[in-house]
Structure formats: structure tokens, C-alpha cells
Short mmCIF file of C-alpha atoms in Angstrom, two decimals:
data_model
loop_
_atom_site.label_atom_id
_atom_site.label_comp_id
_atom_site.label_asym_id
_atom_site.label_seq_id
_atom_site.Cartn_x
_atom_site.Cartn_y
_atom_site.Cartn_z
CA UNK G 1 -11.65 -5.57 16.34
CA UNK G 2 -15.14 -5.03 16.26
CA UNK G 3 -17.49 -1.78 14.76
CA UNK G 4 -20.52 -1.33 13.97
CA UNK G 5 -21.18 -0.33 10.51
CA UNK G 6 -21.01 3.89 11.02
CA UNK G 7 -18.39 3.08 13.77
CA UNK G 8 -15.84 1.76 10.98
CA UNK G 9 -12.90 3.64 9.86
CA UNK G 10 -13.78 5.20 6.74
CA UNK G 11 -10.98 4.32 4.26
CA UNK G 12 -10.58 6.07 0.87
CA UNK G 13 -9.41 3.81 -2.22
CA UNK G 14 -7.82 5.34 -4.92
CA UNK G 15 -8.44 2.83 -8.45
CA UNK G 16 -7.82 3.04 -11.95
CA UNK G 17 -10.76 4.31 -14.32
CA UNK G 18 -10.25 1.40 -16.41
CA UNK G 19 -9.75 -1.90 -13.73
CA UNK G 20 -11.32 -0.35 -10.57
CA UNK G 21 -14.75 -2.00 -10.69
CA UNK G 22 -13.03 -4.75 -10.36
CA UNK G 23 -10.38 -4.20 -7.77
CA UNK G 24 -12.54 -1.52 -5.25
CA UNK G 25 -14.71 -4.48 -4.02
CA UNK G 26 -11.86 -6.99 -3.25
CA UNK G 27 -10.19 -4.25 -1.30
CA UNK G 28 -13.44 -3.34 -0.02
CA UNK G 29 -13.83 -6.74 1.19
CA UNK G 30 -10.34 -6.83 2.81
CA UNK G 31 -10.79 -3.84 4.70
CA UNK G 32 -14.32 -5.11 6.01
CA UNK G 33 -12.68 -8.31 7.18
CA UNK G 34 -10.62 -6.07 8.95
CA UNK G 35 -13.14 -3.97 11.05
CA UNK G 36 -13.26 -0.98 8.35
CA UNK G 37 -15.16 -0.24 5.64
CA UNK G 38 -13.78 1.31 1.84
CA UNK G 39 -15.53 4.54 -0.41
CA UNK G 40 -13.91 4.28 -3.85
CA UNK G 41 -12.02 6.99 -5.07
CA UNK G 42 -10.63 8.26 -8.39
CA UNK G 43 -10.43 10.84 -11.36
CA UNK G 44 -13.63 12.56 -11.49
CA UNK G 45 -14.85 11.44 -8.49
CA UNK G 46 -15.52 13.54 -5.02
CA UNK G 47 -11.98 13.24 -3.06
CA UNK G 48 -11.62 15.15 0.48
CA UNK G 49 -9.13 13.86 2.46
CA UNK G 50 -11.13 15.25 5.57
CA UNK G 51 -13.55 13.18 4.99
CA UNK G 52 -11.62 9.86 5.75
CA UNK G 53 -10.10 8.46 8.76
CA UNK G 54 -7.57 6.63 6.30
CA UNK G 55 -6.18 6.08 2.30
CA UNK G 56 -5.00 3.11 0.04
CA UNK G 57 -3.39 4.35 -2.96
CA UNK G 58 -4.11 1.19 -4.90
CA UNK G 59 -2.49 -0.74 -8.20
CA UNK G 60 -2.66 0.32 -11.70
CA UNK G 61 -1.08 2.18 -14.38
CA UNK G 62 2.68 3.13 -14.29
CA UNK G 63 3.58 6.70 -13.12
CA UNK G 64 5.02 9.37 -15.43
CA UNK G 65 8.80 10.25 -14.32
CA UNK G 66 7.39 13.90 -14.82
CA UNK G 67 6.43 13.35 -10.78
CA UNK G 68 10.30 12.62 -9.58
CA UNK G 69 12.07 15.12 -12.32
CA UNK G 70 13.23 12.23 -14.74
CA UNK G 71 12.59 11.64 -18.36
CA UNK G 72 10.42 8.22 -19.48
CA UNK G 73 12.99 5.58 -20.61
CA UNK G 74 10.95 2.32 -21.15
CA UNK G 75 7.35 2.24 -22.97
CA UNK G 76 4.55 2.26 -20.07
CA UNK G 77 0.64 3.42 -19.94
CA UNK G 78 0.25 6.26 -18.13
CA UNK G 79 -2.10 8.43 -16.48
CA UNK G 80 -1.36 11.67 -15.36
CA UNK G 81 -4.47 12.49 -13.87
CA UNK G 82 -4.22 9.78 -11.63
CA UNK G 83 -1.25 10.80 -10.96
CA UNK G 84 -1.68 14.20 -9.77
CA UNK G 85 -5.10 13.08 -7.60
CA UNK G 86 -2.81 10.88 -5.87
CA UNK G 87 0.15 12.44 -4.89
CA UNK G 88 -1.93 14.87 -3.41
CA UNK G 89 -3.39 12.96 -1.41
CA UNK G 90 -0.85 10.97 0.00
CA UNK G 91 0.33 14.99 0.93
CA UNK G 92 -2.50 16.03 2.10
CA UNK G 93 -2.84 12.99 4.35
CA UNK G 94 0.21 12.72 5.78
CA UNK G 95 0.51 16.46 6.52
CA UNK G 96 -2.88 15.93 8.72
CA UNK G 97 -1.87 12.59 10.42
CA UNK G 98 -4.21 10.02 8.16
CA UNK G 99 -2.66 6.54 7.72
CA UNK G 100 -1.81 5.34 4.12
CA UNK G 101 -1.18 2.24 2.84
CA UNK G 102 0.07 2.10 -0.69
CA UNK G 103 -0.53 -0.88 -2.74
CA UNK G 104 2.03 -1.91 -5.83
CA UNK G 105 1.54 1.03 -8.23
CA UNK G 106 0.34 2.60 -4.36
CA UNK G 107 3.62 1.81 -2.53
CA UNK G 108 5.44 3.46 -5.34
CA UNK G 109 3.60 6.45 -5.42
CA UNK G 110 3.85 7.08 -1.61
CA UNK G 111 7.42 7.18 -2.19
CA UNK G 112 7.33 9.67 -4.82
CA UNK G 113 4.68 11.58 -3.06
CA UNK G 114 7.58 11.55 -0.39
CA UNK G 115 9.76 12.81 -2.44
CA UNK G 116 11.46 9.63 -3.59
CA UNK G 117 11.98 8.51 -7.15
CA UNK G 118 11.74 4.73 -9.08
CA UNK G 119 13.54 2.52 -11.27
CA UNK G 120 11.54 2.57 -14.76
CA UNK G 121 12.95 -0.76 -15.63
CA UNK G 122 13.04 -2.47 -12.49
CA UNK G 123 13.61 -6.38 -13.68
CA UNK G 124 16.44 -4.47 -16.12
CA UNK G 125 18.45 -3.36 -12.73
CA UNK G 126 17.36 -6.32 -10.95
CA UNK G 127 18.42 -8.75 -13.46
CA UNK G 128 18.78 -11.28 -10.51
CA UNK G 129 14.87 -10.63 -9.33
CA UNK G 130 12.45 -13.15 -10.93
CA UNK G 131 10.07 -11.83 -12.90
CA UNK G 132 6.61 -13.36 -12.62
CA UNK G 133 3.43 -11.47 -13.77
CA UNK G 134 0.46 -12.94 -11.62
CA UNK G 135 -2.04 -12.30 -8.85
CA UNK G 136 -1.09 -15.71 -7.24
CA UNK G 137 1.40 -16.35 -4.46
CA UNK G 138 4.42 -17.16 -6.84
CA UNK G 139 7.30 -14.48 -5.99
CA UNK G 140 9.56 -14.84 -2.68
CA UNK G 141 9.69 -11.87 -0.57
CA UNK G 142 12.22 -11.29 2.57
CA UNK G 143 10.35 -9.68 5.37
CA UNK G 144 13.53 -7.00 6.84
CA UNK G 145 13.87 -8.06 10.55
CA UNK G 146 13.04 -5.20 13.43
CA UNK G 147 10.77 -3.61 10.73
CA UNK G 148 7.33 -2.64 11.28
CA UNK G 149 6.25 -5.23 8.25
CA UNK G 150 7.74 -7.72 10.32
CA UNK G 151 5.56 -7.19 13.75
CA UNK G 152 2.57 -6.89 11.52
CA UNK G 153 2.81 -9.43 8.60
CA UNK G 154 5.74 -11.69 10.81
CA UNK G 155 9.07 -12.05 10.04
CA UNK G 156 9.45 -15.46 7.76
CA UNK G 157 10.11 -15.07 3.90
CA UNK G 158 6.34 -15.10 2.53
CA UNK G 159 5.41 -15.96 -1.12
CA UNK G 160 3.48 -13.16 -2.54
CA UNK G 161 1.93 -11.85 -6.57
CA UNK G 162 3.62 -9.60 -8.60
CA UNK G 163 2.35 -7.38 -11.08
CA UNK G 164 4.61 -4.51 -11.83
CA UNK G 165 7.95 -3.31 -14.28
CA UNK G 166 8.80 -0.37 -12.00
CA UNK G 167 10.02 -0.38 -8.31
CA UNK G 168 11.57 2.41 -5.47
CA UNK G 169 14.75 3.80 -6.07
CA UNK G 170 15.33 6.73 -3.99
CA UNK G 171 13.36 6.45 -0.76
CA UNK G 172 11.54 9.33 0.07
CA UNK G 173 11.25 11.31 3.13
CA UNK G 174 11.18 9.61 6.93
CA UNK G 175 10.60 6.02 4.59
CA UNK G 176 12.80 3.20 5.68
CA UNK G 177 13.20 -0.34 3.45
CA UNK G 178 10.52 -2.87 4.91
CA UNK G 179 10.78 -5.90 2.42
CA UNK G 180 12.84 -7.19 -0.58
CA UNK G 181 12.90 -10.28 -2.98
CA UNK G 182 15.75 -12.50 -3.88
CA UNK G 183 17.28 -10.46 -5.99
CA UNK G 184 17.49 -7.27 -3.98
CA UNK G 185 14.32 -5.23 -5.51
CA UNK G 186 12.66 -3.25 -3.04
CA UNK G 187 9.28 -5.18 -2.06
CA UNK G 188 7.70 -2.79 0.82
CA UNK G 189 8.72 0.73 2.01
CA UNK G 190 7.28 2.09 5.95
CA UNK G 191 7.75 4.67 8.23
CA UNK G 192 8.43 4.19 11.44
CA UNK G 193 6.65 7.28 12.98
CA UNK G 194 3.50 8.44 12.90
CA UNK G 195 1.19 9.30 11.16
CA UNK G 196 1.18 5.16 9.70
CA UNK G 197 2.43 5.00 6.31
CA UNK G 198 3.39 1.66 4.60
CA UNK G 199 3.55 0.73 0.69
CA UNK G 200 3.73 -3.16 -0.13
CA UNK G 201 4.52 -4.01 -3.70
CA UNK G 202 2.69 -6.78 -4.55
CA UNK G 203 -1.16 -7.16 -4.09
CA UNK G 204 -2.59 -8.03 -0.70
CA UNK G 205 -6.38 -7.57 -1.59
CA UNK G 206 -6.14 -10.85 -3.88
CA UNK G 207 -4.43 -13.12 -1.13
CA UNK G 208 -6.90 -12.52 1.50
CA UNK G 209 -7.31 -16.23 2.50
CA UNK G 210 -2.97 -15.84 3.76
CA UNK G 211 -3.61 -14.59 7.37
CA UNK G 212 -0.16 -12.39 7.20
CA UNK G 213 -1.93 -10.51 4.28
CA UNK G 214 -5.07 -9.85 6.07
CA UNK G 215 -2.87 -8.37 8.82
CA UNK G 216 -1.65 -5.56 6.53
CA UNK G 217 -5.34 -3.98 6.43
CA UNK G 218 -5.89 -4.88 9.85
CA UNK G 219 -3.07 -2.91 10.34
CA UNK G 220 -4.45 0.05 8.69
CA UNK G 221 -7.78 -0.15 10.16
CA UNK G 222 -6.05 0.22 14.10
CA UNK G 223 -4.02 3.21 12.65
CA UNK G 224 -7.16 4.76 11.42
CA UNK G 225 -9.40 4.11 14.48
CA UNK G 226 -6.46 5.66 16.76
CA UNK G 227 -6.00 8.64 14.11
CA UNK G 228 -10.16 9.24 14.92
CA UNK G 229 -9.45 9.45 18.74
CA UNK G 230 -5.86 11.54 18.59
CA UNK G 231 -4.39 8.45 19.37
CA UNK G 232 -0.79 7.37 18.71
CA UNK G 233 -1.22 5.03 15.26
CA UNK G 234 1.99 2.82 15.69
CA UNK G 235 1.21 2.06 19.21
CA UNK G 236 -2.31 1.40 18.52
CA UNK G 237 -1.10 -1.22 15.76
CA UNK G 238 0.96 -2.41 18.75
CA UNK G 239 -2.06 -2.91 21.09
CA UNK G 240 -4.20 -4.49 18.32
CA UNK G 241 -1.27 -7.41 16.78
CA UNK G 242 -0.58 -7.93 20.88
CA UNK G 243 -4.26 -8.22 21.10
CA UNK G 244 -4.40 -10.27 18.27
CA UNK G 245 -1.34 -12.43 18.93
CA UNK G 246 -0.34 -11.41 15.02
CA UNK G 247 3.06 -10.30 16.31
#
């Protein structure tokens, strides 16, 4: 997929305050790689959803069970500001068709934003999950066959990071179970229908020399180009992996 530089799908990335001069530009340069191109987003920042032909809700902080009606059980660093920006967001894009892709702290929030909740103490419930804390490729992940993860990243088992303590519980409206580790601990979330909405929970922007990673931006960037021309998304992700031959 080729653009030229104002021809790019304009993708909005939501950071952290505190870590997102770091993260923006790796994300950046995964969506680049991928034909698109990434304006960084956050608290205190200019953030109009009509602006953008797509969103990442990236990584960060843990957010406040005040968003899915529950009370905070387990110590965590919040940040309700981000929190509200966010959720909506991921509202106000999928009420006007924009694709999302929601990255660990991201994938979470799309389900909430959905109308889903999470486990607080994830590796508590999933006492059979191993825990690893680390941007390298060190946790196994099952890849759900007939899933939309599975046409875009492949189906094989892939080894991915993992930097989290919470995890979905309650999926959320139209989201379907896309990924899971070893010990049964939700790993990705989708939808199946348009607009394109998928939540990974592990970090793709640091693993962009694993092809199957790249594909999830690649991904993104079809299901924004299609969302700029009132094209179908998921059949435009379709086209591009047959295109590709990532499928």
C-alpha cells in the first residue's frame, strides 16, 4: 500500500502525559511502515475525532473502575483525565464509522468504552497465566481460529510482550474474543462488523521487526483508507491481506 505523504490515513494516537514522548514515535513509525501516518493525541491537547480517518487508544496507566460501575480493589496509578478523553473517543469514533485499534491499556479501554468491564487483578484470576513484565516477545498467545486476528496476524500461537495487571472481563457491545494466553486471559478483543475495531493486549509498536505485528497496523491503515472513500473497512482489510498474501 502506497500514499503519498497528504494521501496517508491520518491516525490519531492517544499517549500518556508521562511515557508518550517516548511511545508516539514508535507507533508513529509503525503506522508509517504501514502506508499511514500518526498526530499524537492526549490530555490537553487538540482532539477532534473529525479530523482523523482513524484512532489507537494506546498503553499506559490503569483505568479507574469508576468507568464500568465497580469499586478499585488492587493499588494502580490512575488517570482519570485520560480516561474520560478516551472513552469518548472510542464513542465518538465508532458512532461515525472510524476504525480503532486499541493497544494494551487501549484494547481494554475499547471494551469499556463498549460497555464492557475488566478484571482489576487479572494474574490473581488467571493464576494459571504467566506473568512476565517486558516489551520483548516472551508471553505465548493463542490466535482464536475463524477470527479476524487470525486472517490478519495468521493463525499460529505467536510469542508476544506483556505489560499489564488488568485484562477484559465482560466484553462489551458487538466485541467477540480474538486471542488468549495459556492460561485463559483474554489477549485481543474485535468486532466483526464494521466500522473496524480491534484491541490487542500486548504491545505491537515495540515488535515491529515480527511481520504478523506489522500486519495489525497495516490492518488499520486499509480500514482507514476505505472509511475515507465510504468503503466497507473489513472487506477492504480483505482486499489488502489477499493483496498482500498476509492471510
Amino acid at each position: 500500500m502506497r500514499f503519498g505523504r497528504q494521501d496517508r490515513p491520518l491516525i490519531a494516537v492517544t499517549t500518556s502525559s508521562r511515557s508518550g514522548w517516548r511511545v508516539f514515535p514508535l507507533v508513529a513509525f509503525n503506522l508509517w511502515l504501514a502506508g499511514g501516518r500518526g498526530v499524537r493525541w492526549g490530555t490537553g491537547r487538540s482532539a477532534d475525532i473529525d479530523g482523523v480517518d482513524g484512532l489507537i487508544i494506546g498503553g499506559g496507566d490503569d483505568i479507574s473502575p469508576d468507568l464500568y460501575g465497580m469499586q478499585l480493589v488492587t493499588s494502580a496509578r490512575l488517570d482519570p483525565a485520560r480516561d474520560a478523553l478516551e472513552r469518548r473517543l472510542v464513542e465518538a469514533a465508532i458512532a461515525r464509522g472510524k476504525p480503532v485499534l486499541g493497544i494494551c491499556r487501549g484494547a481494554q479501554m475499547l471494551n469499556v468504552a463498549l460497555g464492557g468491564t475488566l478484571d482489576q487483578d487479572a494474574y490473581g484470576t488467571y493464576t494459571a497465566s504467566k506473568r512476565v513484565w517486558t516489551v520483548l516477545p516472551r508471553k505465548a498467545v493463542t490466535v482464536l481460529p475463524g477470527t479476524r486476528l487470525a486472517q490478519i496476524a495468521g493463525p499460529r500461537p505467536m510469542r508476544v510482550n506483556a505489560l499489564h495487571s488488568q485484562a477484559v472481563a465482560r466484553l462489551g457491545e458487538h466485541l467477540e474474543v480474538a486471542a488468549r494466553d495459556r492460561g485463559g486471559m483474554i489477549q485481543a478483543v474485535e468486532r466483526r462488523r464494521d466500522p473496524f475495531a480491534l484491541g490487542v493486549q500486548w504491545h505491537p509498536e515495540h515488535l515491529f521487526y515480527a511481520r504478523r505485528q506489522r500486519a495489525i497496523f497495516a490492518a488499520l491503515v486499509a480500514a482507514a483508507s476505505a472509511m475515507r472513500g465510504a468503503r466497507g473497512q473489513w472487506k477492504a482489510v480483505d482486499r489488502f491481506l489477499e493483496q498482500a498474501g498476509l492471510d
